[in-house]
Amino acid sequence: MSEDTDTEETAADPGRELGRDTSELSTVFGDVYRGELDRETTWRSRLDQTTTWGVTIMAAILTWAFSSPDNPHYIILVGVLAVGVFCWIEARRYRDYDVYRARVRLFQENLFANAFDPSLGAEHNEWRTELGEDYRRPTYKITVFEAVSNRLRRIYFALLIVLGLAWLFRVTAFVPDASLPDAASVGTVPGAIVLVAVGALYATLLVIVLWPREREAKGEFREVEAGEWKETE
């Protein structure tokens, strides 16, 4: 009776039986790791695609804005908004990317690192439990704020700074006889209001970039000293 019960439990829950078999589990770990690594690579390429589109749109707008004095300067501000939208899209993709990167790092820290150097033991004693829980109920590992801050620091804040400086140059160099507030006006909107809005936008972005908070993203290399394992005697 007990053997029939064990057979029924194994059929209903093969994962539990698999977890007891070390040889089978090692094979599964390899397959799962390759799968997670492939997902991480796929989402990383999606980040690159978003950045490429943002840079392309930015280059096209700047080329058109400076191609003729008759072209309106506010098209560069439209470019600022467009690049900001791409930054938001990339931040959302970065949160997905970080899920798979965190899983890959969990394998590397606790399985492969321990296999190569068992003297230190696993980084997290309950890493299999944590990984199993994440497979049952996947969750984001970082907040939207951190994702946006990361993408701004890595690429988008520099792009937005270039657009901001280009806009200032456009409204001053192409209308040398007008004051800055007059040259910055957009239709019926006074230039002073436009300048305040643009300044507030960039001040907000700067706060996001410089906001002091602990990183939650897993596997970051920043604030870590360079390793020495490549050095030879």
PDB file of C-alpha atoms in Angstrom:
ATOM      1  CA  MET A   1       0.000   0.000   0.000  1.00  0.00           C
ATOM      2  CA  SER A   2       2.804   2.384   0.874  1.00  0.00           C
ATOM      3  CA  GLU A   3       4.620   1.661  -2.398  1.00  0.00           C
ATOM      4  CA  ASP A   4       1.472   2.479  -4.358  1.00  0.00           C
ATOM      5  CA  THR A   5       1.132   5.685  -2.381  1.00  0.00           C
ATOM      6  CA  ASP A   6       4.772   6.637  -3.062  1.00  0.00           C
ATOM      7  CA  THR A   7       4.243   5.906  -6.772  1.00  0.00           C
ATOM      8  CA  GLU A   8       1.164   8.099  -6.870  1.00  0.00           C
ATOM      9  CA  GLU A   9       2.962  10.927  -5.051  1.00  0.00           C
ATOM     10  CA  THR A  10       5.906  10.700  -7.448  1.00  0.00           C
ATOM     11  CA  ALA A  11       3.579  10.835 -10.448  1.00  0.00           C
ATOM     12  CA  ALA A  12       1.743  13.819  -8.993  1.00  0.00           C
ATOM     13  CA  ASP A  13       4.884  15.618  -7.870  1.00  0.00           C
ATOM     14  CA  PRO A  14       7.881  14.528  -9.991  1.00  0.00           C
ATOM     15  CA  GLY A  15       9.841  17.610  -8.979  1.00  0.00           C
ATOM     16  CA  ARG A  16      10.109  16.393  -5.399  1.00  0.00           C
ATOM     17  CA  GLU A  17      11.558  13.075  -6.478  1.00  0.00           C
ATOM     18  CA  LEU A  18      13.894  14.866  -8.864  1.00  0.00           C
ATOM     19  CA  GLY A  19      15.187  17.013  -6.025  1.00  0.00           C
ATOM     20  CA  ARG A  20      16.297  13.882  -4.180  1.00  0.00           C
ATOM     21  CA  ASP A  21      18.303  12.509  -7.103  1.00  0.00           C
ATOM     22  CA  THR A  22      21.680  14.282  -7.148  1.00  0.00           C
ATOM     23  CA  SER A  23      22.711  13.068 -10.603  1.00  0.00           C
ATOM     24  CA  GLU A  24      19.430  14.095 -12.225  1.00  0.00           C
ATOM     25  CA  LEU A  25      19.382  17.385 -10.343  1.00  0.00           C
ATOM     26  CA  SER A  26      22.835  18.364 -11.627  1.00  0.00           C
ATOM     27  CA  THR A  27      21.626  17.854 -15.198  1.00  0.00           C
ATOM     28  CA  VAL A  28      18.524  19.922 -14.553  1.00  0.00           C
ATOM     29  CA  PHE A  29      20.601  22.693 -12.974  1.00  0.00           C
ATOM     30  CA  GLY A  30      22.712  22.893 -16.124  1.00  0.00           C
ATOM     31  CA  ASP A  31      19.655  23.090 -18.386  1.00  0.00           C
ATOM     32  CA  VAL A  32      17.930  25.651 -16.181  1.00  0.00           C
ATOM     33  CA  TYR A  33      21.061  27.799 -15.973  1.00  0.00           C
ATOM     34  CA  ARG A  34      21.452  27.831 -19.760  1.00  0.00           C
ATOM     35  CA  GLY A  35      17.794  28.744 -20.123  1.00  0.00           C
ATOM     36  CA  GLU A  36      18.052  31.632 -17.663  1.00  0.00           C
ATOM     37  CA  LEU A  37      21.274  32.801 -19.287  1.00  0.00           C
ATOM     38  CA  ASP A  38      19.555  32.827 -22.676  1.00  0.00           C
ATOM     39  CA  ARG A  39      16.677  34.872 -21.271  1.00  0.00           C
ATOM     40  CA  GLU A  40      19.118  37.329 -19.719  1.00  0.00           C
ATOM     41  CA  THR A  41      20.925  37.703 -23.046  1.00  0.00           C
ATOM     42  CA  THR A  42      17.647  38.221 -24.906  1.00  0.00           C
ATOM     43  CA  TRP A  43      16.482  40.976 -22.567  1.00  0.00           C
ATOM     44  CA  ARG A  44      19.931  42.568 -22.659  1.00  0.00           C
ATOM     45  CA  SER A  45      19.665  42.827 -26.445  1.00  0.00           C
ATOM     46  CA  ARG A  46      16.265  44.482 -26.041  1.00  0.00           C
ATOM     47  CA  LEU A  47      17.889  47.145 -23.882  1.00  0.00           C
ATOM     48  CA  ASP A  48      20.409  47.802 -26.639  1.00  0.00           C
ATOM     49  CA  GLN A  49      17.603  48.100 -29.205  1.00  0.00           C
ATOM     50  CA  THR A  50      15.819  50.757 -27.143  1.00  0.00           C
ATOM     51  CA  THR A  51      19.026  52.744 -26.748  1.00  0.00           C
ATOM     52  CA  THR A  52      19.710  52.517 -30.477  1.00  0.00           C
ATOM     53  CA  TRP A  53      16.260  53.876 -31.315  1.00  0.00           C
ATOM     54  CA  GLY A  54      16.667  56.687 -28.803  1.00  0.00           C
ATOM     55  CA  VAL A  55      20.026  57.744 -30.266  1.00  0.00           C
ATOM     56  CA  THR A  56      18.634  57.502 -33.815  1.00  0.00           C
ATOM     57  CA  ILE A  57      15.627  59.699 -33.039  1.00  0.00           C
ATOM     58  CA  MET A  58      17.871  62.174 -31.239  1.00  0.00           C
ATOM     59  CA  ALA A  59      20.302  62.424 -34.170  1.00  0.00           C
ATOM     60  CA  ALA A  60      17.464  62.893 -36.675  1.00  0.00           C
ATOM     61  CA  ILE A  61      15.843  65.663 -34.625  1.00  0.00           C
ATOM     62  CA  LEU A  62      19.110  67.543 -34.091  1.00  0.00           C
ATOM     63  CA  THR A  63      19.974  67.300 -37.776  1.00  0.00           C
ATOM     64  CA  TRP A  64      16.606  68.719 -38.796  1.00  0.00           C
ATOM     65  CA  ALA A  65      16.569  71.411 -36.092  1.00  0.00           C
ATOM     66  CA  PHE A  66      19.906  72.861 -37.212  1.00  0.00           C
ATOM     67  CA  SER A  67      19.372  72.398 -40.936  1.00  0.00           C
ATOM     68  CA  SER A  68      17.548  75.724 -41.314  1.00  0.00           C
ATOM     69  CA  PRO A  69      17.000  78.851 -39.176  1.00  0.00           C
ATOM     70  CA  ASP A  70      13.303  78.650 -40.049  1.00  0.00           C
ATOM     71  CA  ASN A  71      12.839  75.313 -38.310  1.00  0.00           C
ATOM     72  CA  PRO A  72      11.285  75.758 -34.833  1.00  0.00           C
ATOM     73  CA  HIS A  73      13.557  75.288 -31.853  1.00  0.00           C
ATOM     74  CA  TYR A  74      10.935  73.446 -29.849  1.00  0.00           C
ATOM     75  CA  ILE A  75      11.403  70.358 -32.003  1.00  0.00           C
ATOM     76  CA  ILE A  76      14.458  69.698 -29.803  1.00  0.00           C
ATOM     77  CA  LEU A  77      12.195  69.763 -26.750  1.00  0.00           C
ATOM     78  CA  VAL A  78      10.034  67.211 -28.522  1.00  0.00           C
ATOM     79  CA  GLY A  79      13.219  65.173 -28.857  1.00  0.00           C
ATOM     80  CA  VAL A  80      13.772  65.496 -25.096  1.00  0.00           C
ATOM     81  CA  LEU A  81      10.313  64.054 -24.480  1.00  0.00           C
ATOM     82  CA  ALA A  82      10.902  61.284 -27.034  1.00  0.00           C
ATOM     83  CA  VAL A  83      14.192  60.264 -25.434  1.00  0.00           C
ATOM     84  CA  GLY A  84      12.486  60.389 -22.039  1.00  0.00           C
ATOM     85  CA  VAL A  85       9.839  57.972 -23.309  1.00  0.00           C
ATOM     86  CA  PHE A  86      12.555  55.622 -24.545  1.00  0.00           C
ATOM     87  CA  CYS A  87      14.215  55.860 -21.135  1.00  0.00           C
ATOM     88  CA  TRP A  88      10.934  54.837 -19.476  1.00  0.00           C
ATOM     89  CA  ILE A  89      10.489  51.920 -21.872  1.00  0.00           C
ATOM     90  CA  GLU A  90      14.049  50.786 -21.268  1.00  0.00           C
ATOM     91  CA  ALA A  91      13.611  51.061 -17.489  1.00  0.00           C
ATOM     92  CA  ARG A  92      10.645  48.703 -17.710  1.00  0.00           C
ATOM     93  CA  ARG A  93      12.677  46.294 -19.815  1.00  0.00           C
ATOM     94  CA  TYR A  94      15.554  46.598 -17.375  1.00  0.00           C
ATOM     95  CA  ARG A  95      13.325  45.370 -14.540  1.00  0.00           C
ATOM     96  CA  ASP A  96      12.525  42.254 -16.569  1.00  0.00           C
ATOM     97  CA  TYR A  97      16.181  41.814 -17.477  1.00  0.00           C
ATOM     98  CA  ASP A  98      17.184  42.074 -13.822  1.00  0.00           C
ATOM     99  CA  VAL A  99      14.853  39.189 -12.884  1.00  0.00           C
ATOM    100  CA  TYR A 100      16.787  36.771 -15.077  1.00  0.00           C
ATOM    101  CA  ARG A 101      20.142  38.297 -14.201  1.00  0.00           C
ATOM    102  CA  ALA A 102      19.349  37.796 -10.504  1.00  0.00           C
ATOM    103  CA  ARG A 103      18.562  34.125 -11.136  1.00  0.00           C
ATOM    104  CA  VAL A 104      21.781  33.664 -13.106  1.00  0.00           C
ATOM    105  CA  ARG A 105      23.765  35.302 -10.310  1.00  0.00           C
ATOM    106  CA  LEU A 106      22.066  33.028  -7.779  1.00  0.00           C
ATOM    107  CA  PHE A 107      23.379  30.015  -9.673  1.00  0.00           C
ATOM    108  CA  GLN A 108      26.839  31.525 -10.045  1.00  0.00           C
ATOM    109  CA  GLU A 109      27.184  32.580  -6.402  1.00  0.00           C
ATOM    110  CA  ASN A 110      25.874  29.424  -4.769  1.00  0.00           C
ATOM    111  CA  LEU A 111      26.396  26.560  -7.213  1.00  0.00           C
ATOM    112  CA  PHE A 112      29.304  27.254  -9.532  1.00  0.00           C
ATOM    113  CA  ALA A 113      31.374  29.375  -7.145  1.00  0.00           C
ATOM    114  CA  ASN A 114      30.963  26.716  -4.474  1.00  0.00           C
ATOM    115  CA  ALA A 115      31.922  23.982  -6.942  1.00  0.00           C
ATOM    116  CA  PHE A 116      35.138  25.779  -7.896  1.00  0.00           C
ATOM    117  CA  ASP A 117      35.975  26.809  -4.322  1.00  0.00           C
ATOM    118  CA  PRO A 118      34.037  24.728  -1.763  1.00  0.00           C
ATOM    119  CA  SER A 119      36.095  26.100   1.135  1.00  0.00           C
ATOM    120  CA  LEU A 120      33.870  29.176   1.467  1.00  0.00           C
ATOM    121  CA  GLY A 121      30.520  27.412   1.162  1.00  0.00           C
ATOM    122  CA  ALA A 122      27.365  28.750  -0.472  1.00  0.00           C
ATOM    123  CA  GLU A 123      26.672  32.493  -0.405  1.00  0.00           C
ATOM    124  CA  HIS A 124      23.038  31.866   0.562  1.00  0.00           C
ATOM    125  CA  ASN A 125      22.190  28.693   2.471  1.00  0.00           C
ATOM    126  CA  GLU A 126      18.564  28.796   1.330  1.00  0.00           C
ATOM    127  CA  TRP A 127      19.267  29.664  -2.299  1.00  0.00           C
ATOM    128  CA  ARG A 128      17.356  26.680  -3.682  1.00  0.00           C
ATOM    129  CA  THR A 129      14.342  27.645  -1.589  1.00  0.00           C
ATOM    130  CA  GLU A 130      14.602  31.246  -2.796  1.00  0.00           C
ATOM    131  CA  LEU A 131      14.896  30.137  -6.410  1.00  0.00           C
ATOM    132  CA  GLY A 132      11.987  27.717  -6.097  1.00  0.00           C
ATOM    133  CA  GLU A 133       9.830  30.443  -4.558  1.00  0.00           C
ATOM    134  CA  ASP A 134      10.736  32.799  -7.380  1.00  0.00           C
ATOM    135  CA  TYR A 135       9.711  30.198  -9.955  1.00  0.00           C
ATOM    136  CA  ARG A 136       6.377  29.750  -8.188  1.00  0.00           C
ATOM    137  CA  ARG A 137       5.703  33.453  -7.774  1.00  0.00           C
ATOM    138  CA  PRO A 138       8.049  35.559  -9.938  1.00  0.00           C
ATOM    139  CA  THR A 139       8.605  39.089  -8.658  1.00  0.00           C
ATOM    140  CA  TYR A 140      10.591  42.110  -9.742  1.00  0.00           C
ATOM    141  CA  LYS A 141      13.831  42.518  -7.817  1.00  0.00           C
ATOM    142  CA  ILE A 142      14.215  46.286  -8.195  1.00  0.00           C
ATOM    143  CA  THR A 143      11.847  49.238  -8.039  1.00  0.00           C
ATOM    144  CA  VAL A 144      10.800  51.441 -10.937  1.00  0.00           C
ATOM    145  CA  PHE A 145      12.773  54.300  -9.380  1.00  0.00           C
ATOM    146  CA  GLU A 146      15.985  52.281  -9.337  1.00  0.00           C
ATOM    147  CA  ALA A 147      15.441  51.078 -12.901  1.00  0.00           C
ATOM    148  CA  VAL A 148      14.923  54.636 -14.173  1.00  0.00           C
ATOM    149  CA  SER A 149      17.905  55.876 -12.168  1.00  0.00           C
ATOM    150  CA  ASN A 150      20.094  53.111 -13.579  1.00  0.00           C
ATOM    151  CA  ARG A 151      19.212  53.814 -17.204  1.00  0.00           C
ATOM    152  CA  LEU A 152      19.654  57.560 -16.696  1.00  0.00           C
ATOM    153  CA  ARG A 153      23.083  57.052 -15.173  1.00  0.00           C
ATOM    154  CA  ARG A 154      24.236  54.613 -17.802  1.00  0.00           C
ATOM    155  CA  ILE A 155      23.169  56.428 -20.986  1.00  0.00           C
ATOM    156  CA  TYR A 156      20.042  58.586 -21.055  1.00  0.00           C
ATOM    157  CA  PHE A 157      21.078  61.466 -18.816  1.00  0.00           C
ATOM    158  CA  ALA A 158      24.050  62.124 -21.100  1.00  0.00           C
ATOM    159  CA  LEU A 159      21.754  62.078 -24.146  1.00  0.00           C
ATOM    160  CA  LEU A 160      19.312  64.462 -22.474  1.00  0.00           C
ATOM    161  CA  ILE A 161      22.152  66.811 -21.494  1.00  0.00           C
ATOM    162  CA  VAL A 162      23.265  66.933 -25.130  1.00  0.00           C
ATOM    163  CA  LEU A 163      19.716  67.749 -26.206  1.00  0.00           C
ATOM    164  CA  GLY A 164      19.402  70.434 -23.538  1.00  0.00           C
ATOM    165  CA  LEU A 165      22.637  72.128 -24.539  1.00  0.00           C
ATOM    166  CA  ALA A 166      21.686  71.883 -28.200  1.00  0.00           C
ATOM    167  CA  TRP A 167      18.364  73.565 -27.455  1.00  0.00           C
ATOM    168  CA  LEU A 168      20.049  76.407 -25.553  1.00  0.00           C
ATOM    169  CA  PHE A 169      22.479  76.903 -28.410  1.00  0.00           C
ATOM    170  CA  ARG A 170      19.627  76.828 -30.915  1.00  0.00           C
ATOM    171  CA  VAL A 171      17.553  79.506 -29.182  1.00  0.00           C
ATOM    172  CA  THR A 172      20.555  81.821 -28.652  1.00  0.00           C
ATOM    173  CA  ALA A 173      22.751  81.422 -31.730  1.00  0.00           C
ATOM    174  CA  PHE A 174      19.946  81.540 -34.297  1.00  0.00           C
ATOM    175  CA  VAL A 175      18.273  84.594 -32.739  1.00  0.00           C
ATOM    176  CA  PRO A 176      21.217  86.735 -31.563  1.00  0.00           C
ATOM    177  CA  ASP A 177      19.213  89.966 -31.314  1.00  0.00           C
ATOM    178  CA  ALA A 178      16.528  88.566 -28.994  1.00  0.00           C
ATOM    179  CA  SER A 179      16.820  87.938 -25.282  1.00  0.00           C
ATOM    180  CA  LEU A 180      16.833  84.353 -24.047  1.00  0.00           C
ATOM    181  CA  PRO A 181      13.249  84.429 -22.675  1.00  0.00           C
ATOM    182  CA  ASP A 182      11.931  85.899 -25.918  1.00  0.00           C
ATOM    183  CA  ALA A 183      13.830  83.440 -28.089  1.00  0.00           C
ATOM    184  CA  ALA A 184      12.653  80.472 -25.970  1.00  0.00           C
ATOM    185  CA  SER A 185       8.939  81.215 -26.364  1.00  0.00           C
ATOM    186  CA  VAL A 186       6.799  78.513 -27.953  1.00  0.00           C
ATOM    187  CA  GLY A 187       3.749  79.902 -29.698  1.00  0.00           C
ATOM    188  CA  THR A 188       1.698  81.800 -27.116  1.00  0.00           C
ATOM    189  CA  VAL A 189       3.654  80.292 -24.224  1.00  0.00           C
ATOM    190  CA  PRO A 190       6.114  82.878 -22.833  1.00  0.00           C
ATOM    191  CA  GLY A 191       9.771  81.949 -22.974  1.00  0.00           C
ATOM    192  CA  ALA A 192      10.160  82.411 -19.217  1.00  0.00           C
ATOM    193  CA  ILE A 193       7.637  79.640 -18.568  1.00  0.00           C
ATOM    194  CA  VAL A 194       9.379  77.391 -21.090  1.00  0.00           C
ATOM    195  CA  LEU A 195      12.740  77.991 -19.408  1.00  0.00           C
ATOM    196  CA  VAL A 196      11.298  77.234 -15.962  1.00  0.00           C
ATOM    197  CA  ALA A 197       9.660  74.032 -17.218  1.00  0.00           C
ATOM    198  CA  VAL A 198      12.849  72.837 -18.903  1.00  0.00           C
ATOM    199  CA  GLY A 199      14.932  73.740 -15.853  1.00  0.00           C
ATOM    200  CA  ALA A 200      12.520  71.902 -13.541  1.00  0.00           C
ATOM    201  CA  LEU A 201      12.674  68.831 -15.770  1.00  0.00           C
ATOM    202  CA  TYR A 202      16.454  68.689 -15.729  1.00  0.00           C
ATOM    203  CA  ALA A 203      16.591  69.381 -11.998  1.00  0.00           C
ATOM    204  CA  THR A 204      14.254  66.426 -11.425  1.00  0.00           C
ATOM    205  CA  LEU A 205      16.400  64.193 -13.605  1.00  0.00           C
ATOM    206  CA  LEU A 206      19.519  65.257 -11.709  1.00  0.00           C
ATOM    207  CA  VAL A 207      17.870  64.411  -8.382  1.00  0.00           C
ATOM    208  CA  ILE A 208      16.929  60.959  -9.683  1.00  0.00           C
ATOM    209  CA  VAL A 209      20.477  60.349 -10.896  1.00  0.00           C
ATOM    210  CA  LEU A 210      22.148  61.518  -7.677  1.00  0.00           C
ATOM    211  CA  TRP A 211      19.588  60.191  -5.194  1.00  0.00           C
ATOM    212  CA  PRO A 212      21.583  58.382  -2.456  1.00  0.00           C
ATOM    213  CA  ARG A 213      20.083  54.961  -1.947  1.00  0.00           C
ATOM    214  CA  GLU A 214      21.421  51.448  -1.698  1.00  0.00           C
ATOM    215  CA  ARG A 215      21.472  49.426  -4.899  1.00  0.00           C
ATOM    216  CA  GLU A 216      19.082  46.475  -5.050  1.00  0.00           C
ATOM    217  CA  ALA A 217      20.158  45.201  -8.482  1.00  0.00           C
ATOM    218  CA  LYS A 218      22.080  41.953  -8.228  1.00  0.00           C
ATOM    219  CA  GLY A 219      25.520  41.456  -9.724  1.00  0.00           C
ATOM    220  CA  GLU A 220      26.597  45.080  -9.950  1.00  0.00           C
ATOM    221  CA  PHE A 221      30.327  45.768 -10.293  1.00  0.00           C
ATOM    222  CA  ARG A 222      30.338  49.297  -8.955  1.00  0.00           C
ATOM    223  CA  GLU A 223      31.964  50.128  -5.612  1.00  0.00           C
ATOM    224  CA  VAL A 224      33.977  46.911  -5.804  1.00  0.00           C
ATOM    225  CA  GLU A 225      37.762  46.842  -6.099  1.00  0.00           C
ATOM    226  CA  ALA A 226      39.258  45.323  -9.216  1.00  0.00           C
ATOM    227  CA  GLY A 227      40.194  41.675  -8.887  1.00  0.00           C
ATOM    228  CA  GLU A 228      43.747  40.405  -9.187  1.00  0.00           C
ATOM    229  CA  TRP A 229      43.248  36.871 -10.502  1.00  0.00           C
ATOM    230  CA  LYS A 230      44.485  37.814 -13.988  1.00  0.00           C
ATOM    231  CA  GLU A 231      47.849  38.941 -12.683  1.00  0.00           C
ATOM    232  CA  THR A 232      50.844  36.630 -13.200  1.00  0.00           C
ATOM    233  CA  GLU A 233      54.107  36.415 -11.353  1.00  0.00           C
TER     234      GLU A 233
END
